[in-house]
mmCIF file of C-alpha atoms and ligand atoms in Angstrom:
data_model
loop_
_atom_site.group_PDB
_atom_site.id
_atom_site.type_symbol
_atom_site.label_atom_id
_atom_site.label_comp_id
_atom_site.label_asym_id
_atom_site.label_seq_id
_atom_site.Cartn_x
_atom_site.Cartn_y
_atom_site.Cartn_z
ATOM 1 C CA MET A 1 104.666 121.505 -48.841
ATOM 2 C CA MET A 2 101.602 119.168 -47.809
ATOM 3 C CA SER A 3 99.296 120.392 -45.050
ATOM 4 C CA PRO A 4 98.563 118.718 -41.909
ATOM 5 C CA ALA A 5 95.202 117.645 -42.934
ATOM 6 C CA ALA A 6 96.232 116.554 -46.426
ATOM 7 C CA ARG A 7 99.248 114.603 -44.687
ATOM 8 C CA PHE A 8 96.393 113.063 -42.441
ATOM 9 C CA ILE A 9 94.140 111.967 -45.293
ATOM 10 C CA ASN A 10 97.034 110.454 -46.762
ATOM 11 C CA LEU A 11 97.761 108.259 -43.826
ATOM 12 C CA LEU A 12 94.178 107.473 -43.539
ATOM 13 C CA PHE A 13 94.091 106.185 -47.052
ATOM 14 C CA ALA A 14 97.645 104.620 -47.005
ATOM 15 C CA THR A 15 96.243 102.756 -43.446
ATOM 16 C CA LEU A 16 93.132 101.436 -45.070
ATOM 17 C CA LEU A 17 95.001 100.494 -48.492
ATOM 18 C CA LEU A 18 97.186 98.031 -46.374
ATOM 19 C CA LEU A 19 94.225 96.955 -44.354
ATOM 20 C CA ALA A 20 92.216 95.572 -47.344
ATOM 21 C CA LEU A 21 95.308 94.343 -48.984
ATOM 22 C CA GLY A 22 95.787 92.184 -45.808
ATOM 23 C CA ALA A 23 92.223 91.249 -45.683
ATOM 24 C CA HIS A 24 92.160 90.197 -49.461
ATOM 25 C CA ALA A 25 95.547 88.456 -48.969
ATOM 26 C CA GLN A 26 93.900 86.349 -46.325
ATOM 27 C CA THR A 27 90.932 85.467 -47.931
ATOM 28 C CA ALA A 28 93.232 84.528 -51.144
ATOM 29 C CA LYS A 29 94.837 81.580 -48.968
ATOM 30 C CA LEU A 30 91.766 79.943 -48.508
ATOM 31 C CA PRO A 31 90.293 77.319 -50.807
ATOM 32 C CA ASN A 32 87.877 78.126 -53.728
ATOM 33 C CA VAL A 33 84.927 75.869 -53.038
ATOM 34 C CA THR A 34 81.888 75.458 -55.064
ATOM 35 C CA ILE A 35 78.487 74.267 -53.825
ATOM 36 C CA LEU A 36 76.249 72.390 -56.272
ATOM 37 C CA ALA A 37 72.772 72.148 -54.661
ATOM 38 C CA THR A 38 70.311 69.668 -55.810
ATOM 39 C CA GLY A 39 67.578 69.919 -52.923
ATOM 40 C CA GLY A 40 66.910 67.166 -50.832
ATOM 41 C CA THR A 41 66.052 67.581 -46.755
ATOM 42 C CA ILE A 42 68.975 69.869 -46.125
ATOM 43 C CA ALA A 43 67.136 72.454 -48.200
ATOM 44 C CA GLY A 44 63.967 71.470 -46.545
ATOM 45 C CA THR A 45 61.162 73.179 -44.737
ATOM 46 C CA GLY A 46 58.818 71.741 -42.077
ATOM 47 C CA SER A 47 55.564 73.621 -40.689
ATOM 48 C CA THR A 48 56.885 73.611 -36.993
ATOM 49 C CA SER A 49 60.454 73.453 -35.236
ATOM 50 C CA THR A 50 59.694 70.065 -34.229
ATOM 51 C CA THR A 51 58.442 68.597 -37.354
ATOM 52 C CA THR A 52 61.383 65.809 -38.459
ATOM 53 C CA VAL A 53 59.085 63.712 -40.675
ATOM 54 C CA GLY A 54 56.326 64.871 -43.462
ATOM 55 C CA TYR A 55 58.191 68.190 -44.150
ATOM 56 C CA THR A 56 58.673 69.431 -47.548
ATOM 57 C CA ALA A 57 62.271 68.532 -49.091
ATOM 58 C CA ALA A 58 63.816 70.819 -51.521
ATOM 59 C CA THR A 59 62.497 74.200 -50.938
ATOM 60 C CA VAL A 60 65.604 76.455 -49.808
ATOM 61 C CA GLY A 61 67.879 77.851 -52.559
ATOM 62 C CA VAL A 62 71.439 77.669 -52.435
ATOM 63 C CA GLN A 63 72.218 81.365 -51.504
ATOM 64 C CA SER A 64 70.079 80.885 -48.533
ATOM 65 C CA LEU A 65 71.897 77.357 -47.670
ATOM 66 C CA ILE A 66 75.207 79.698 -47.783
ATOM 67 C CA LYS A 67 73.655 82.290 -45.613
ATOM 68 C CA ALA A 68 72.598 80.267 -42.865
ATOM 69 C CA VAL A 69 76.015 79.199 -42.231
ATOM 70 C CA PRO A 70 78.198 82.198 -42.065
ATOM 71 C CA GLU A 71 81.163 80.493 -40.516
ATOM 72 C CA LEU A 72 81.881 78.585 -44.249
ATOM 73 C CA ALA A 73 83.614 82.006 -45.009
ATOM 74 C CA LYS A 74 86.310 81.374 -42.377
ATOM 75 C CA VAL A 75 86.950 78.267 -43.799
ATOM 76 C CA ALA A 76 86.484 78.774 -47.809
ATOM 77 C CA ASN A 77 85.597 81.288 -50.539
ATOM 78 C CA VAL A 78 82.069 79.712 -51.122
ATOM 79 C CA THR A 79 80.405 80.038 -54.312
ATOM 80 C CA GLY A 80 77.048 78.464 -54.879
ATOM 81 C CA GLU A 81 75.049 77.249 -57.919
ATOM 82 C CA GLN A 82 71.525 75.691 -57.992
ATOM 83 C CA VAL A 83 71.805 73.007 -60.453
ATOM 84 C CA PHE A 84 68.333 70.986 -59.325
ATOM 85 C CA GLN A 85 65.707 71.675 -56.739
ATOM 86 C CA ILE A 86 64.493 68.221 -56.369
ATOM 87 C CA ALA A 87 63.639 65.176 -53.432
ATOM 88 C CA SER A 88 66.244 62.657 -54.615
ATOM 89 C CA GLU A 89 63.590 59.851 -55.032
ATOM 90 C CA ASN A 90 63.248 61.802 -58.422
ATOM 91 C CA MET A 91 67.246 61.503 -59.196
ATOM 92 C CA GLY A 92 67.574 59.896 -63.126
ATOM 93 C CA ASN A 93 70.263 59.208 -65.128
ATOM 94 C CA GLU A 94 69.904 62.292 -67.048
ATOM 95 C CA HIS A 95 70.206 64.579 -63.843
ATOM 96 C CA TRP A 96 73.410 62.253 -63.141
ATOM 97 C CA LEU A 97 74.553 63.285 -66.545
ATOM 98 C CA THR A 98 74.017 66.599 -65.639
ATOM 99 C CA LEU A 99 75.733 66.619 -62.954
ATOM 100 C CA ALA A 100 78.872 65.016 -63.666
ATOM 101 C CA LYS A 101 79.480 66.879 -67.045
ATOM 102 C CA ARG A 102 79.300 70.154 -64.432
ATOM 103 C CA VAL A 103 81.623 68.948 -61.986
ATOM 104 C CA ASN A 104 84.191 67.796 -64.645
ATOM 105 C CA VAL A 105 83.865 71.626 -65.786
ATOM 106 C CA LEU A 106 84.461 73.098 -62.591
ATOM 107 C CA LEU A 107 87.269 71.166 -61.488
ATOM 108 C CA ALA A 108 88.883 71.656 -64.489
ATOM 109 C CA GLN A 109 89.522 75.117 -63.549
ATOM 110 C CA ALA A 110 92.343 76.360 -61.720
ATOM 111 C CA ASN A 111 90.371 78.542 -59.310
ATOM 112 C CA VAL A 112 88.008 75.610 -58.399
ATOM 113 C CA ASP A 113 89.840 73.727 -55.401
ATOM 114 C CA GLY A 114 87.041 71.397 -54.359
ATOM 115 C CA ILE A 115 83.084 70.766 -55.020
ATOM 116 C CA VAL A 116 80.056 70.236 -52.367
ATOM 117 C CA ILE A 117 76.755 68.734 -53.656
ATOM 118 C CA THR A 118 73.874 69.219 -51.455
ATOM 119 C CA HIS A 119 71.863 66.334 -51.888
ATOM 120 C CA GLY A 120 68.683 64.226 -50.671
ATOM 121 C CA THR A 121 69.837 61.217 -48.611
ATOM 122 C CA ASP A 122 67.789 58.801 -49.778
ATOM 123 C CA THR A 123 69.877 58.038 -52.932
ATOM 124 C CA MET A 124 72.838 60.268 -51.954
ATOM 125 C CA GLU A 125 74.897 57.027 -52.289
ATOM 126 C CA GLU A 126 74.038 56.244 -55.633
ATOM 127 C CA THR A 127 74.901 59.809 -57.216
ATOM 128 C CA ALA A 128 78.196 59.412 -54.923
ATOM 129 C CA TYR A 129 79.308 56.368 -56.496
ATOM 130 C CA PHE A 130 78.154 57.579 -60.237
ATOM 131 C CA LEU A 131 80.565 60.347 -59.562
ATOM 132 C CA ASN A 132 83.095 58.235 -58.022
ATOM 133 C CA LEU A 133 83.328 56.596 -61.270
ATOM 134 C CA VAL A 134 83.042 59.397 -63.906
ATOM 135 C CA VAL A 135 84.680 62.367 -62.263
ATOM 136 C CA LYS A 136 87.725 63.238 -63.655
ATOM 137 C CA SER A 137 89.843 65.052 -61.357
ATOM 138 C CA ARG A 138 91.559 64.552 -58.107
ATOM 139 C CA LYS A 139 90.347 67.210 -56.470
ATOM 140 C CA PRO A 140 87.973 66.409 -53.532
ATOM 141 C CA VAL A 141 84.163 66.333 -54.403
ATOM 142 C CA VAL A 142 81.997 65.853 -51.304
ATOM 143 C CA LEU A 143 78.284 64.752 -51.095
ATOM 144 C CA VAL A 144 76.075 66.171 -48.185
ATOM 145 C CA GLY A 145 72.827 66.014 -47.073
ATOM 146 C CA ALA A 146 70.422 66.186 -43.742
ATOM 147 C CA MET A 147 68.506 63.701 -42.068
ATOM 148 C CA ARG A 148 66.124 67.016 -40.448
ATOM 149 C CA PRO A 149 64.770 69.627 -41.966
ATOM 150 C CA SER A 150 66.541 73.037 -42.140
ATOM 151 C CA THR A 151 63.668 74.506 -39.914
ATOM 152 C CA ALA A 152 64.140 71.720 -37.211
ATOM 153 C CA LEU A 153 65.370 71.621 -33.830
ATOM 154 C CA SER A 154 68.755 70.741 -33.944
ATOM 155 C CA ALA A 155 68.920 70.476 -38.176
ATOM 156 C CA ASP A 156 71.875 68.537 -38.893
ATOM 157 C CA GLY A 157 72.167 70.413 -42.426
ATOM 158 C CA PRO A 158 74.339 73.480 -41.387
ATOM 159 C CA ILE A 159 77.293 71.548 -39.389
ATOM 160 C CA ASN A 160 76.995 69.012 -42.333
ATOM 161 C CA LEU A 161 77.630 71.855 -44.798
ATOM 162 C CA TYR A 162 80.273 73.458 -42.923
ATOM 163 C CA ASN A 163 82.189 70.092 -42.561
ATOM 164 C CA ALA A 164 81.469 69.218 -46.152
ATOM 165 C CA VAL A 165 83.306 72.705 -47.111
ATOM 166 C CA LEU A 166 86.059 71.875 -44.963
ATOM 167 C CA LEU A 167 86.933 68.223 -46.477
ATOM 168 C CA ALA A 168 86.461 69.843 -49.914
ATOM 169 C CA GLY A 169 88.646 72.436 -49.306
ATOM 170 C CA SER A 170 91.294 70.522 -47.311
ATOM 171 C CA PRO A 171 94.617 68.958 -49.223
ATOM 172 C CA ASP A 172 94.193 65.594 -47.084
ATOM 173 C CA ALA A 173 91.006 65.065 -49.418
ATOM 174 C CA VAL A 174 92.511 65.175 -52.704
ATOM 175 C CA GLY A 175 93.052 61.902 -54.179
ATOM 176 C CA LYS A 176 90.419 60.125 -51.960
ATOM 177 C CA GLY A 177 87.575 59.780 -54.561
ATOM 178 C CA VAL A 178 84.096 61.099 -54.063
ATOM 179 C CA MET A 179 82.965 61.222 -50.443
ATOM 180 C CA VAL A 180 80.028 61.573 -48.272
ATOM 181 C CA ALA A 181 80.191 63.974 -45.240
ATOM 182 C CA MET A 182 77.454 63.370 -42.586
ATOM 183 C CA ASN A 183 77.150 63.047 -38.886
ATOM 184 C CA ASP A 184 80.461 64.186 -38.201
ATOM 185 C CA GLN A 185 81.950 61.436 -40.093
ATOM 186 C CA ILE A 186 83.944 61.021 -43.822
ATOM 187 C CA HIS A 187 82.873 57.786 -45.795
ATOM 188 C CA ALA A 188 83.828 56.916 -49.109
ATOM 189 C CA ALA A 189 81.251 56.663 -52.233
ATOM 190 C CA ARG A 190 81.739 53.186 -52.985
ATOM 191 C CA ASP A 191 81.149 51.622 -49.616
ATOM 192 C CA VAL A 192 78.726 54.073 -47.741
ATOM 193 C CA THR A 193 74.949 53.495 -47.522
ATOM 194 C CA LYS A 194 71.886 54.668 -45.629
ATOM 195 C CA THR A 195 70.765 52.533 -42.913
ATOM 196 C CA ASN A 196 68.216 54.145 -41.249
ATOM 197 C CA THR A 197 65.003 55.894 -42.445
ATOM 198 C CA SER A 198 65.706 58.959 -40.398
ATOM 199 C CA THR A 199 67.816 59.420 -37.712
ATOM 200 C CA PRO A 200 71.045 61.812 -37.833
ATOM 201 C CA ASP A 201 73.400 58.865 -37.886
ATOM 202 C CA ALA A 202 71.913 56.937 -40.784
ATOM 203 C CA PHE A 203 75.076 56.811 -42.976
ATOM 204 C CA LYS A 204 77.456 53.926 -42.196
ATOM 205 C CA THR A 205 79.948 52.216 -43.680
ATOM 206 C CA PRO A 206 79.313 49.046 -42.173
ATOM 207 C CA GLU A 207 82.334 46.440 -41.910
ATOM 208 C CA LEU A 208 84.586 48.062 -44.327
ATOM 209 C CA GLY A 209 85.045 51.156 -42.323
ATOM 210 C CA MET A 210 84.464 54.734 -42.916
ATOM 211 C CA LEU A 211 87.499 57.152 -44.051
ATOM 212 C CA GLY A 212 87.628 59.242 -41.087
ATOM 213 C CA TYR A 213 86.288 62.275 -38.543
ATOM 214 C CA PHE A 214 85.609 65.737 -38.620
ATOM 215 C CA GLN A 215 86.708 67.205 -35.156
ATOM 216 C CA GLY A 216 88.166 70.425 -34.133
ATOM 217 C CA ASN A 217 87.373 72.311 -37.386
ATOM 218 C CA ARG A 218 89.588 69.754 -39.287
ATOM 219 C CA ALA A 219 88.914 66.611 -41.486
ATOM 220 C CA LEU A 220 90.822 63.716 -39.877
ATOM 221 C CA PHE A 221 91.446 60.796 -42.146
ATOM 222 C CA TYR A 222 92.385 57.069 -41.100
ATOM 223 C CA HIS A 223 91.691 55.364 -44.000
ATOM 224 C CA GLN A 224 91.664 55.317 -47.644
ATOM 225 C CA PRO A 225 89.989 54.004 -50.730
ATOM 226 C CA ILE A 226 91.533 51.127 -52.408
ATOM 227 C CA ARG A 227 89.501 50.669 -55.297
ATOM 228 C CA LYS A 228 89.847 52.578 -58.380
ATOM 229 C CA HIS A 229 87.773 55.826 -58.873
ATOM 230 C CA THR A 230 87.756 59.357 -60.256
ATOM 231 C CA ALA A 231 90.807 60.136 -62.531
ATOM 232 C CA ASP A 232 91.531 56.425 -62.797
ATOM 233 C CA THR A 233 88.562 54.970 -64.063
ATOM 234 C CA GLU A 234 87.827 53.822 -67.882
ATOM 235 C CA PHE A 235 84.276 55.270 -67.868
ATOM 236 C CA ASP A 236 83.890 58.620 -69.651
ATOM 237 C CA VAL A 237 80.447 60.611 -69.919
ATOM 238 C CA SER A 238 81.482 63.826 -71.588
ATOM 239 C CA ALA A 239 79.722 62.735 -74.993
ATOM 240 C CA LEU A 240 76.698 60.632 -73.450
ATOM 241 C CA THR A 241 73.123 61.878 -73.431
ATOM 242 C CA SER A 242 71.567 58.740 -71.791
ATOM 243 C CA LEU A 243 72.397 55.403 -69.932
ATOM 244 C CA PRO A 244 71.521 52.297 -70.702
ATOM 245 C CA GLN A 245 68.455 50.398 -69.269
ATOM 246 C CA VAL A 246 69.615 48.521 -66.313
ATOM 247 C CA ASP A 247 66.713 47.658 -63.551
ATOM 248 C CA ILE A 248 66.980 45.391 -60.280
ATOM 249 C CA ALA A 249 64.433 42.310 -59.512
ATOM 250 C CA TYR A 250 64.320 41.636 -55.668
ATOM 251 C CA GLY A 251 64.594 38.221 -54.140
ATOM 252 C CA TYR A 252 62.097 37.027 -51.538
ATOM 253 C CA ALA A 253 60.063 33.901 -50.218
ATOM 254 C CA ASN A 254 57.832 32.654 -52.812
ATOM 255 C CA VAL A 255 59.119 34.473 -55.662
ATOM 256 C CA GLY A 256 58.219 34.132 -58.948
ATOM 257 C CA PRO A 257 59.582 34.826 -62.689
ATOM 258 C CA THR A 258 56.962 38.131 -63.157
ATOM 259 C CA VAL A 259 59.084 40.828 -62.304
ATOM 260 C CA VAL A 260 62.331 39.603 -64.346
ATOM 261 C CA ASP A 261 60.125 38.791 -67.573
ATOM 262 C CA ALA A 262 58.491 42.210 -67.200
ATOM 263 C CA LEU A 263 61.974 44.105 -66.757
ATOM 264 C CA VAL A 264 63.248 42.106 -69.791
ATOM 265 C CA ALA A 265 59.933 42.833 -72.065
ATOM 266 C CA ALA A 266 60.509 46.433 -71.074
ATOM 267 C CA GLY A 267 63.701 46.902 -72.611
ATOM 268 C CA ALA A 268 66.635 46.332 -69.879
ATOM 269 C CA LYS A 269 69.705 45.880 -71.242
ATOM 270 C CA GLY A 270 70.933 44.561 -68.024
ATOM 271 C CA LEU A 271 69.605 43.365 -64.684
ATOM 272 C CA ILE A 272 70.836 43.459 -61.208
ATOM 273 C CA HIS A 273 69.210 40.181 -59.437
ATOM 274 C CA ALA A 274 69.345 41.136 -55.538
ATOM 275 C CA GLY A 275 68.894 37.753 -54.455
ATOM 276 C CA VAL A 276 68.681 36.297 -50.888
ATOM 277 C CA GLY A 277 71.583 35.331 -48.949
ATOM 278 C CA ASP A 278 74.571 35.114 -50.990
ATOM 279 C CA GLY A 279 72.870 35.794 -54.259
ATOM 280 C CA SER A 280 70.854 32.856 -54.188
ATOM 281 C CA LEU A 281 68.420 32.567 -57.347
ATOM 282 C CA ALA A 282 64.908 30.700 -56.782
ATOM 283 C CA ALA A 283 64.502 27.762 -59.027
ATOM 284 C CA LYS A 284 61.062 29.565 -60.484
ATOM 285 C CA VAL A 285 62.970 32.610 -61.356
ATOM 286 C CA LEU A 286 66.291 30.972 -62.736
ATOM 287 C CA PRO A 287 64.596 30.015 -66.345
ATOM 288 C CA SER A 288 63.363 33.536 -66.806
ATOM 289 C CA LEU A 289 66.900 35.011 -66.183
ATOM 290 C CA LYS A 290 68.616 32.253 -68.175
ATOM 291 C CA ALA A 291 66.096 33.458 -70.711
ATOM 292 C CA ALA A 292 67.082 36.782 -70.434
ATOM 293 C CA ARG A 293 70.808 36.190 -70.768
ATOM 294 C CA ALA A 294 70.333 34.193 -74.167
ATOM 295 C CA LYS A 295 68.681 37.551 -75.521
ATOM 296 C CA GLY A 296 71.500 39.220 -74.831
ATOM 297 C CA VAL A 297 70.577 41.110 -71.046
ATOM 298 C CA ILE A 298 73.459 40.911 -68.994
ATOM 299 C CA ILE A 299 72.631 39.602 -65.328
ATOM 300 C CA VAL A 300 74.920 40.440 -62.232
ATOM 301 C CA ARG A 301 74.172 38.698 -59.463
ATOM 302 C CA ALA A 302 73.780 41.063 -55.893
ATOM 303 C CA SER A 303 72.741 40.226 -52.624
ATOM 304 C CA ARG A 304 69.551 41.897 -50.839
ATOM 305 C CA VAL A 305 71.817 41.305 -47.184
ATOM 306 C CA GLY A 306 73.970 44.359 -47.372
ATOM 307 C CA GLN A 307 77.194 43.051 -46.332
ATOM 308 C CA GLY A 308 79.973 40.412 -47.305
ATOM 309 C CA ILE A 309 81.366 39.490 -51.036
ATOM 310 C CA LEU A 310 78.963 37.803 -53.253
ATOM 311 C CA ALA A 311 80.651 34.401 -53.906
ATOM 312 C CA ARG A 312 81.185 33.861 -57.915
ATOM 313 C CA ASN A 313 80.280 30.733 -58.699
ATOM 314 C CA GLY A 314 79.202 30.107 -55.092
ATOM 315 C CA GLU A 315 75.152 29.594 -55.315
ATOM 316 C CA ALA A 316 75.014 29.498 -58.919
ATOM 317 C CA ASN A 317 77.610 28.573 -61.391
ATOM 318 C CA ASP A 318 78.377 31.970 -62.981
ATOM 319 C CA ASP A 319 80.638 30.550 -65.555
ATOM 320 C CA ALA A 320 78.093 28.281 -66.592
ATOM 321 C CA LEU A 321 75.368 30.879 -66.950
ATOM 322 C CA ASP A 322 77.468 33.950 -68.274
ATOM 323 C CA PHE A 323 76.367 36.043 -64.988
ATOM 324 C CA VAL A 324 78.587 38.750 -63.263
ATOM 325 C CA ALA A 325 79.148 38.430 -59.810
ATOM 326 C CA SER A 326 78.466 41.727 -57.926
ATOM 327 C CA ASP A 327 81.411 41.394 -55.301
ATOM 328 C CA THR A 328 80.347 43.413 -52.190
ATOM 329 C CA LEU A 329 78.424 46.092 -54.191
ATOM 330 C CA ASN A 330 74.888 46.513 -53.237
ATOM 331 C CA PRO A 331 72.020 46.388 -55.609
ATOM 332 C CA GLN A 332 71.651 49.954 -56.172
ATOM 333 C CA LYS A 333 75.605 50.390 -56.443
ATOM 334 C CA ALA A 334 75.836 47.420 -58.870
ATOM 335 C CA ARG A 335 73.173 48.913 -61.004
ATOM 336 C CA ILE A 336 75.431 52.096 -61.198
ATOM 337 C CA LEU A 337 78.377 50.173 -62.541
ATOM 338 C CA LEU A 338 76.617 47.863 -64.566
ATOM 339 C CA MET A 339 75.053 50.745 -66.740
ATOM 340 C CA LEU A 340 78.553 52.378 -67.073
ATOM 341 C CA ALA A 341 80.086 49.189 -67.652
ATOM 342 C CA LEU A 342 77.519 48.948 -70.838
ATOM 343 C CA THR A 343 78.805 52.136 -72.228
ATOM 344 C CA LYS A 344 81.952 50.249 -72.920
ATOM 345 C CA THR A 345 81.251 46.756 -73.502
ATOM 346 C CA ASN A 346 78.783 43.594 -73.566
ATOM 347 C CA ASN A 347 81.443 40.983 -72.786
ATOM 348 C CA THR A 348 80.514 39.582 -69.604
ATOM 349 C CA ARG A 349 84.201 38.581 -68.489
ATOM 350 C CA ASP A 350 85.175 42.275 -69.069
ATOM 351 C CA ILE A 351 82.288 43.513 -67.129
ATOM 352 C CA GLN A 352 83.149 40.870 -64.214
ATOM 353 C CA ARG A 353 86.839 42.247 -64.289
ATOM 354 C CA MET A 354 85.123 45.745 -63.640
ATOM 355 C CA PHE A 355 83.527 44.603 -60.998
ATOM 356 C CA TYR A 356 86.610 43.612 -59.440
ATOM 357 C CA THR A 357 88.181 46.928 -60.071
ATOM 358 C CA TYR A 358 85.805 49.611 -59.209
HETATM 359 C C1 SIN B 401 65.709 62.995 -50.249
HETATM 360 O O1 SIN B 401 66.187 62.172 -50.325
HETATM 361 O O2 SIN B 401 65.423 64.019 -51.069
HETATM 362 C C2 SIN B 401 64.565 63.327 -48.801
HETATM 363 C C3 SIN B 401 65.085 62.593 -47.472
HETATM 364 C C4 SIN B 401 66.767 63.351 -47.513
HETATM 365 O O3 SIN B 401 67.171 64.168 -47.899
HETATM 366 O O4 SIN B 401 66.754 63.458 -46.112
#
């Protein structure tokens, strides 16, 4: 016969066990999201709360970023890894390869539902597009940053991070490719660009349109990307340790051949010509581009304008010159696609097909 005291203790343990099981079941229902931290302003600190320029990027570690937003625990089981701690102007091809391989390893695990990458905003669109072409999974990958350092009044990092985790764990985000979560908006990696040096609404997808909004603790989609991405691309970085050298030559009034000649002499395998208007080629530059092509360098005509289709055989006879048109990709994203294209082929027709596919 159990004493009343023993019965009470048994009952207490049973109740505590049930509560613990209940809490576990609730956490287990949440998506598992891994945050890969790379630095940037989201991890930046300034000397005062009103310092919003001239601060130091990439100083706060991933665990502190997570701790600063306790609300994350309500929407996902979050784990963090510090992959790099850099300002994003220092992001290089080798960082991209390391990051892409880590993302692919994590997404292949059944216990990872989505990934958030914290990143400096300066080159975020480039990293996002690179991953959009080489991640081999349909699970959500979301890049997020901040325009204001973590120490600033009205820092945008915490809400951006919360939204990014919400998006990475959302079933609606599956199959949408790599996305950027900034300023309560969801953007597709291919088309988003940074449009302002310092304001929190810097990220836009002008003309082609963003994918959706964050509101009421939900990621709400209105569009989806049409161009092929992630699991549907032909690119594979798993065995790569470097990428071919591709550089950008800028067009402007009075431009001469110096930059193109120097880049070719420095070993560029591909050149993006960021031309004026619809990618026009100045008479003083064209002979250098022709000479580069004759040496085997792949020339892609892009535009410095920022919007619109670069018309093949429009401002230059691409067929005769054996050049490639960038379609709607801006010069910095055309550089990424050309690097990856060159890991597969040197055939300009095939490369042009890729520019119309991705
Ligand atoms: C950076 O890109 O690392 C600095 C600027 C920013 O994150 O906004």
